[in-house]
PDB file of C-alpha atoms in Angstrom:
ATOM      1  CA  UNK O   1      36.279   9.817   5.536  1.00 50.00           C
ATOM      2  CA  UNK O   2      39.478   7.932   5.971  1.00 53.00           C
ATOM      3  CA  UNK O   3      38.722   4.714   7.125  1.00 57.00           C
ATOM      4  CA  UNK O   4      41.551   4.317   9.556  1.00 64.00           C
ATOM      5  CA  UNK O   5      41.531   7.189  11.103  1.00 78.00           C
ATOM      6  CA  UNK O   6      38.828   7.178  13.988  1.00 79.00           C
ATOM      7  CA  UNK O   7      35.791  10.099  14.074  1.00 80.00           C
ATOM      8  CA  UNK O   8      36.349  13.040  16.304  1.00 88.00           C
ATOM      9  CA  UNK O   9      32.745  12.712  18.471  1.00 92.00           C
ATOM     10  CA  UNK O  10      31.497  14.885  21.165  1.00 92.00           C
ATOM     11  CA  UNK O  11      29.171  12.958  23.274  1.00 91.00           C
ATOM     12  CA  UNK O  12      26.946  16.077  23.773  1.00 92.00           C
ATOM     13  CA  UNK O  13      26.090  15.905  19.620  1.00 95.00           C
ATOM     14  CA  UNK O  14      25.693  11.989  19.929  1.00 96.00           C
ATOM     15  CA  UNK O  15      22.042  12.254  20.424  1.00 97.00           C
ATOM     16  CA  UNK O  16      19.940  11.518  17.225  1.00 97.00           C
ATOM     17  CA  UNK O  17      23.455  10.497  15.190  1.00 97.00           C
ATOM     18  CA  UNK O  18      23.423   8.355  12.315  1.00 97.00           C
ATOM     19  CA  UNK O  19      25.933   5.039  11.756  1.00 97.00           C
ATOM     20  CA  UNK O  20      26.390   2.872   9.743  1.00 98.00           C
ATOM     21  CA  UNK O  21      27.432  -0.799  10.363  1.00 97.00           C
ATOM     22  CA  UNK O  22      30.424  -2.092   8.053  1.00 97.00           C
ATOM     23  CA  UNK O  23      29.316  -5.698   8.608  1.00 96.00           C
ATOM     24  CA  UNK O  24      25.688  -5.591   8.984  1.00 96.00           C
ATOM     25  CA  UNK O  25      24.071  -8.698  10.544  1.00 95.00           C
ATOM     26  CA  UNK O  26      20.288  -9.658  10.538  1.00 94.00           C
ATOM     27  CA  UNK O  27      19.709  -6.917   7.689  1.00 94.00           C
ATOM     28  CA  UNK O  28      20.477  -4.143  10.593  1.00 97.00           C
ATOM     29  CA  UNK O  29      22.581  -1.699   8.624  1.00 97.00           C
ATOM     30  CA  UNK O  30      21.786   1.566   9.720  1.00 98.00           C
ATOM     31  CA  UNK O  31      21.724   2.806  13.041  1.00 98.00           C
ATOM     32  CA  UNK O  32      20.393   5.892  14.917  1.00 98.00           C
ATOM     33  CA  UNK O  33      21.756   6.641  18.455  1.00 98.00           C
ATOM     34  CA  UNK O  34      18.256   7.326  20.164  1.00 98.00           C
ATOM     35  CA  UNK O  35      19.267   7.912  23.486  1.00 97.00           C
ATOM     36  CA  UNK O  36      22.521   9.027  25.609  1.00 97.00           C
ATOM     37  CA  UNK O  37      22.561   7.503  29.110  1.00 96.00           C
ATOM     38  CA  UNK O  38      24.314  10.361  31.138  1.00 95.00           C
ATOM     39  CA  UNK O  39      25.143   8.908  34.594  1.00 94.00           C
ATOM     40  CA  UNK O  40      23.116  10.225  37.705  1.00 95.00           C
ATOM     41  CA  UNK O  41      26.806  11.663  39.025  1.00 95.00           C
ATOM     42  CA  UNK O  42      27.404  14.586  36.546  1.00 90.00           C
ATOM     43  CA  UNK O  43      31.257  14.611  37.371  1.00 94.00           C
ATOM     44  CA  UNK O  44      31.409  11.142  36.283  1.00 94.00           C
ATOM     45  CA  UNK O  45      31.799  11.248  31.856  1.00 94.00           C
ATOM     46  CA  UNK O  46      29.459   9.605  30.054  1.00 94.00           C
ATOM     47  CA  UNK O  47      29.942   5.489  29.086  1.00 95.00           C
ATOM     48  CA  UNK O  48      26.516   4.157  27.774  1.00 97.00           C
ATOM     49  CA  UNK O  49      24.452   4.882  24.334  1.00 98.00           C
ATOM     50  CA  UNK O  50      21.306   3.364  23.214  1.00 98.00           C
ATOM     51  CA  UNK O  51      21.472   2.396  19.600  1.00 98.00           C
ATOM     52  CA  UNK O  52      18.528   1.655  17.892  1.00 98.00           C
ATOM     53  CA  UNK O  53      18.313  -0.441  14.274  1.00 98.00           C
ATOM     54  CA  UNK O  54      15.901   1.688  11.499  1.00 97.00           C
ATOM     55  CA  UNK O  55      15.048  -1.753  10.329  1.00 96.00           C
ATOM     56  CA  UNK O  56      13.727  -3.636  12.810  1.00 97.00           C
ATOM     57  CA  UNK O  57      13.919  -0.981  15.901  1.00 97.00           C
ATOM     58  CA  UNK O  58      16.107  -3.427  17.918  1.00 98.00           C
ATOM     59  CA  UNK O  59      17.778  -1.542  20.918  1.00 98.00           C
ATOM     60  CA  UNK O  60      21.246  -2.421  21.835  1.00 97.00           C
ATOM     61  CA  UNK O  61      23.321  -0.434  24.862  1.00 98.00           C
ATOM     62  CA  UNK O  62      26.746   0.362  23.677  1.00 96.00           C
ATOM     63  CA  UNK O  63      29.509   2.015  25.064  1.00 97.00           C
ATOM     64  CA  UNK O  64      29.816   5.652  23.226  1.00 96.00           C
ATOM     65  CA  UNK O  65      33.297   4.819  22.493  1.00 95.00           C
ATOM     66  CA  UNK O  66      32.688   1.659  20.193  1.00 96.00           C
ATOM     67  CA  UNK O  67      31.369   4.519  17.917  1.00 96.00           C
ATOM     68  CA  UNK O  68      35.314   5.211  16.726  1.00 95.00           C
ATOM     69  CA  UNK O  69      36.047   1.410  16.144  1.00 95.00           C
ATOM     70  CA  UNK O  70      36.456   2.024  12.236  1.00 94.00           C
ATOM     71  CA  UNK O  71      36.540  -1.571  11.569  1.00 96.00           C
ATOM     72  CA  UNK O  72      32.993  -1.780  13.027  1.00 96.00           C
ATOM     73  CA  UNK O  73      30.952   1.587  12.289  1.00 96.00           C
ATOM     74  CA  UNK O  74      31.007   4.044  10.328  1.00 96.00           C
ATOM     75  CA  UNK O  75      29.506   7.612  10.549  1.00 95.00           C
ATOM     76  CA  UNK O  76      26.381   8.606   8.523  1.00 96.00           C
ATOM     77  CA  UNK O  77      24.097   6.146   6.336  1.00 95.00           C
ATOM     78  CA  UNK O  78      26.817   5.239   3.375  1.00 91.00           C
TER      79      UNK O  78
END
């Protein structure tokens, strides 16, 4: 994967994805997005993830969009 060039992601195949961090901190590397927060409003599009670290299960809300920040994650368990 070119490393500049952002991941096409549909947030309806988010759920259950697998990521990478390019600087991991606290020996969280790999990531697995274990829920989608869909709003209540189902015109409004979706913002939120739940990302949880495999190593130590940590949950961290994210916005689904910080998913394409190259610089940051990357998709898949490299």
């Amino acid at each position: 994967m070119n490393p500049t060039k952002p991941p096409k992601l549909n947030p309806r195949k988010l759920l259950l994805s697998k990521w990478t961090a390019v600087a991991p901190q606290n020996r969280e590397k790999h990531f697995i997005v274990s829920k989608v927060l869909w709003p209540d409003d189902p015109t409004l599009p979706l913002e939120l993830i739940e990302l949880e670290a495999v190593h130590s299960k940590r949950i961290q809300l994210l916005p689904w969009r910080a998913l394409q920040d190259t610089t940051t994650w990357r998709q898949g368990w490299h």
